[in-house]
Coordinates of C-alpha atoms in Angstrom, one line a residue:
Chain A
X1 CA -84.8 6.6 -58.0
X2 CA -82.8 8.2 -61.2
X3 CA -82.6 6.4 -64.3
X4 CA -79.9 6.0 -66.1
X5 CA -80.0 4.5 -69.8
X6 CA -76.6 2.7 -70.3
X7 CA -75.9 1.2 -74.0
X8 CA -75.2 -1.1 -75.4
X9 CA -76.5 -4.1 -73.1
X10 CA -73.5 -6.4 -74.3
X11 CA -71.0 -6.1 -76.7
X12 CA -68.6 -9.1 -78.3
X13 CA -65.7 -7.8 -79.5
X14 CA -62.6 -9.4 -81.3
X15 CA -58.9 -8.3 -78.8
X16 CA -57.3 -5.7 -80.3
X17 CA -60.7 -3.6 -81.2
X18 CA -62.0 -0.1 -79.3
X19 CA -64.8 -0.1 -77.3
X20 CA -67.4 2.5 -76.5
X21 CA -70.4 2.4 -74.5
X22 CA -72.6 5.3 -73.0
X23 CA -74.8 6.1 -70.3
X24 CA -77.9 8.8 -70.5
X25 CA -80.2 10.4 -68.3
X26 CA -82.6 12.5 -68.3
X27 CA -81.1 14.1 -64.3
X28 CA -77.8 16.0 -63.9
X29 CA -76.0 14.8 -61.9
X30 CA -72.5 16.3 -59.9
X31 CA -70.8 13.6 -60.5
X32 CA -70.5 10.3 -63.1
X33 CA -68.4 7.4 -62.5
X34 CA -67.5 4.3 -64.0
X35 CA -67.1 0.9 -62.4
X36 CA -65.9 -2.9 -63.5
X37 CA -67.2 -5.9 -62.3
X38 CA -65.4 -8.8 -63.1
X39 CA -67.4 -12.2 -62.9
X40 CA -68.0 -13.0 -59.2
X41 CA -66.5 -10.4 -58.1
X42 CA -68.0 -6.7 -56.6
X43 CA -67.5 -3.5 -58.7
X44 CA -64.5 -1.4 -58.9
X45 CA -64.2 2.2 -59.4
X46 CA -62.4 3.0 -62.5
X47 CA -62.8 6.4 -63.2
X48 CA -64.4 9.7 -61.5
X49 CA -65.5 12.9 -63.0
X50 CA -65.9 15.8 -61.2
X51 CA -66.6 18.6 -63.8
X52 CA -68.9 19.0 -66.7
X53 CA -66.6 18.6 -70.0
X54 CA -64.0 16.5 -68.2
X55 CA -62.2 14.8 -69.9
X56 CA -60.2 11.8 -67.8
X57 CA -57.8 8.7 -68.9
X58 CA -56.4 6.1 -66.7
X59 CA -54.5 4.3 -68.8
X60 CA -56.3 2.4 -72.0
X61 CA -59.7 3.6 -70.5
X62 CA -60.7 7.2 -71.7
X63 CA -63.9 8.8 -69.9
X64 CA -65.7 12.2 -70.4
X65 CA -68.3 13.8 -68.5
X66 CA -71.0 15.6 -70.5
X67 CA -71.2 19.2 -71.3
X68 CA -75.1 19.0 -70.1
X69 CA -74.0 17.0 -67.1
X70 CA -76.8 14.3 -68.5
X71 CA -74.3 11.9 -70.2
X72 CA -71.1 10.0 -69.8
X73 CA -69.1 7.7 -72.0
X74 CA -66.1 5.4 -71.7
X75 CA -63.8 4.1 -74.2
X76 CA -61.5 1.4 -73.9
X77 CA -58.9 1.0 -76.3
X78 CA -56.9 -1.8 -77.9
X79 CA -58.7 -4.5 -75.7
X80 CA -57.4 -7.5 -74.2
X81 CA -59.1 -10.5 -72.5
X82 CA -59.1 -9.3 -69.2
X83 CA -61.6 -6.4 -70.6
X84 CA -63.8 -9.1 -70.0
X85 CA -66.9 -7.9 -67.3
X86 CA -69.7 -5.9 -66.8
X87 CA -69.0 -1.9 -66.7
X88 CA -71.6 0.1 -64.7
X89 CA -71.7 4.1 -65.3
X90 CA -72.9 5.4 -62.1
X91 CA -74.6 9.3 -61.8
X92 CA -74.2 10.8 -58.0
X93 CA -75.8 13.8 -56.9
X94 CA -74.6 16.5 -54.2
X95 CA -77.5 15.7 -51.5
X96 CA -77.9 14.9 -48.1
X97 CA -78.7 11.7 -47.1
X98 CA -77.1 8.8 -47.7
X99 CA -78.5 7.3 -51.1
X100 CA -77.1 9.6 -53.3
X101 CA -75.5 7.2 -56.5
X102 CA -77.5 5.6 -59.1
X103 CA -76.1 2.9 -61.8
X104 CA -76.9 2.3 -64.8
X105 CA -77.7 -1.0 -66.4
X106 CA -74.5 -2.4 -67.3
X107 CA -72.7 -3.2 -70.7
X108 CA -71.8 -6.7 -70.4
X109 CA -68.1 -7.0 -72.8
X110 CA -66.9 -10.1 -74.0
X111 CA -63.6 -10.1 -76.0
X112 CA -62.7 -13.0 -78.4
X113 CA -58.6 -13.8 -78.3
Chain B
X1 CA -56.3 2.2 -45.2
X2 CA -60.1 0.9 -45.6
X3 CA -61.4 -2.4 -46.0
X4 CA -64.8 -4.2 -46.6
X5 CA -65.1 -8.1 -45.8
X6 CA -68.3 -9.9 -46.9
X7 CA -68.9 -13.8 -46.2
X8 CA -69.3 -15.8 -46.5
X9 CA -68.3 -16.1 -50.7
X10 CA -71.1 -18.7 -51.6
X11 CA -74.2 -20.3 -49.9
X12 CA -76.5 -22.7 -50.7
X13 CA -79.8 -22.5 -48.3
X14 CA -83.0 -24.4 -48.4
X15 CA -86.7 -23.0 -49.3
X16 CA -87.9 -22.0 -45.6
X17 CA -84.4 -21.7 -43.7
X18 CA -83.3 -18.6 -42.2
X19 CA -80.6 -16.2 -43.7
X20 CA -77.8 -13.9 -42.6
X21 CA -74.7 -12.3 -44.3
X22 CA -72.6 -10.2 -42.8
X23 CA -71.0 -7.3 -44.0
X24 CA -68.0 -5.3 -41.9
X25 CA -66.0 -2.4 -42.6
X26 CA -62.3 -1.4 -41.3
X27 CA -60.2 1.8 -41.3
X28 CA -63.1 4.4 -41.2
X29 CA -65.7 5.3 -38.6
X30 CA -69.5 6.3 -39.4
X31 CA -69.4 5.0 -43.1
X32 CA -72.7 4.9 -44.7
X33 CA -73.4 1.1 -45.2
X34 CA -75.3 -0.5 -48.1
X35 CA -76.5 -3.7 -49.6
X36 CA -77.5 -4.6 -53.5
X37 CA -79.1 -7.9 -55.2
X38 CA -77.6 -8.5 -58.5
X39 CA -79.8 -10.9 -60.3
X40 CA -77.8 -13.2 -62.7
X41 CA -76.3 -10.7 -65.4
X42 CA -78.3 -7.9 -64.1
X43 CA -77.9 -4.5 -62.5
X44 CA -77.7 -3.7 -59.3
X45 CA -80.6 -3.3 -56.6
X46 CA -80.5 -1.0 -53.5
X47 CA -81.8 -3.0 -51.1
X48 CA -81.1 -0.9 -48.0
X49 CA -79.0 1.6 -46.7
X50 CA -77.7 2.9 -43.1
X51 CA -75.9 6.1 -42.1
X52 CA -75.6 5.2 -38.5
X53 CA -76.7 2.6 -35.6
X54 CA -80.0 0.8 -36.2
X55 CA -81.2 3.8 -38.9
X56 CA -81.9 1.5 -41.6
X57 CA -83.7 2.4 -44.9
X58 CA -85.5 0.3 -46.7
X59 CA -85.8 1.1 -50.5
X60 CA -87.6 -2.0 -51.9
X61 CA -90.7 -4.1 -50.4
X62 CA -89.4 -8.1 -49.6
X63 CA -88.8 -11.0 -47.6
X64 CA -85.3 -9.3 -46.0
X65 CA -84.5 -7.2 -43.5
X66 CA -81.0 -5.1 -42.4
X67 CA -79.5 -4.3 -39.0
X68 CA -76.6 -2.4 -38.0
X69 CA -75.8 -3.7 -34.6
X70 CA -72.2 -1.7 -34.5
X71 CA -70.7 1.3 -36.5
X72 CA -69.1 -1.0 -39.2
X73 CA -70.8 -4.0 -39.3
X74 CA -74.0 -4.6 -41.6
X75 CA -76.3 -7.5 -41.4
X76 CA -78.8 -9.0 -44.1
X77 CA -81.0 -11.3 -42.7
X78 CA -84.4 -13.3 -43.6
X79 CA -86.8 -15.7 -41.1
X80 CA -87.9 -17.7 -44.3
X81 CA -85.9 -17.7 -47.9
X82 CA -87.7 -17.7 -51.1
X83 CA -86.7 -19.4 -54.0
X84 CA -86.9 -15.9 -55.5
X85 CA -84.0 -14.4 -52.6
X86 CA -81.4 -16.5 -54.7
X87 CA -78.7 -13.3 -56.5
X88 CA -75.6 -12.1 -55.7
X89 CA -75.6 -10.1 -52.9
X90 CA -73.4 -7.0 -52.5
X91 CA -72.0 -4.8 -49.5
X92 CA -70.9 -1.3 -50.2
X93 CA -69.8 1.6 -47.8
X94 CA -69.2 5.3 -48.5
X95 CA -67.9 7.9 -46.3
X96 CA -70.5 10.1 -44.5
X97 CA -71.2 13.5 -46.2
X98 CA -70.1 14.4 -49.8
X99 CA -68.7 11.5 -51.1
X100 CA -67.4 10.6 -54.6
X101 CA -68.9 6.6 -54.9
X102 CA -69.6 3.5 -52.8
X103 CA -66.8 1.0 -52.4
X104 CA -67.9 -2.7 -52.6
X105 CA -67.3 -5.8 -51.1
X106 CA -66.6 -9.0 -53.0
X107 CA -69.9 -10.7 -53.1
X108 CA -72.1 -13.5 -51.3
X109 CA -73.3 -15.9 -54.2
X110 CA -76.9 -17.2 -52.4
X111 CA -78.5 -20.3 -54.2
X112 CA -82.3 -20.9 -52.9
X113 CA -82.9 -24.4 -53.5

């Protein structure tokens, strides 16, 4: 499958800090996503980006889409406790067939009250 | 509007006993269907994926198999559990054709013991 290089691994943070973490590859992909899994829990889509450049907010979370279609980042600002979780960038490609999304590794976030 | 159930939450099995988790979907018809490992604080693992009745794909070599008795209903199954089978086991669905990421269920915590 694709591989996606997502960094940092973890991150501790103090509440109140940014965060930023990145995912790489060395595939373009159509299509880069980002997901949160909080502990025990299944992933949940946070953010979708459909267009090279894109730029997308949803509310303290800030994602862009690469201009080489390679690379994605997400930034959270001002974090709180509930940040807490693994985020997964995920690359999807515009093929048939039903396996079609790849994740990266994760950025496990811990933020200190 | 769509739903995925998982269960059961948590589940505790012997070395040597038999395994099955079920996964269904509601509110769409002819999803693709998959199921992921997590291994504590790990990524995620494609296991196998469907896009219709008993057309399962297998993506890695190991001691589980996948059925897909009805439309919307996924099953993950083993004759024998290995200590090593112990994860966090995820069901995801997308809709058929191009599709912008997989929607997950909550998660079966499995302890091999």
């Amino acid at each position: 499958g694709q591989q996606l290089n997502q960094s940092p691994q973890s991150m501790f943070i103090q509440e109140g800090e940014d965060v930023s973490m990145n995912c790489t590859s060395s595939s373009i992909f159509n299509t880069w996503l980002w997901y949160k899994q909080d502990p025990g829990e299944g992933p949940v889509l946070l953010i979708a980006l459909y267009k090279a450049g894109e730029l997308t907010s949803n509310g303290r979370l800030t994602a862009q889409f690469g201009i080489t279609r390679k690379d994605s980042f997400l930034n959270i600002s001002a974090s709180i406790p509930s940040d807490v979780g693994i985020y997964f960038c995920a690359g999807q490609l515009y093929q048939t067939g039903a396996n079609n999304l790849f994740f990266g590794t994760g950025t496990r976030l811990t933020v200190i009250p | 509007s769509q739903t995925i159930h998982q269960w059961p939450a948590t589940l505790v099995q012997p070395v040597g006993s038999p395994l099955s988790l079920e996964c269904t979907v509601e509110g769409t018809s002819n999803p693709n269907l998959y199921w992921y490992r997590q291994a504590a604080g790990r990524g995620l693992q494609l296991l196998f994926y469907s896009i219709g009745i008993d057309q399962i794909s297998s993506e890695v070599p190991q001691n589980l198999s996948a059925s897909r008795p009805q439309d919307r209903q996924f099953i993950l199954s083993s004759k024998k559990l290995l200590l090593s089978d112990s994860g966090f086991y995820l069901c995801a669905w997308s809709r058929a054709g191009l599709v912008y990421g997989y929607t997950f269920g909550s998660g079966t915590r499995l302890t091999v013991v």
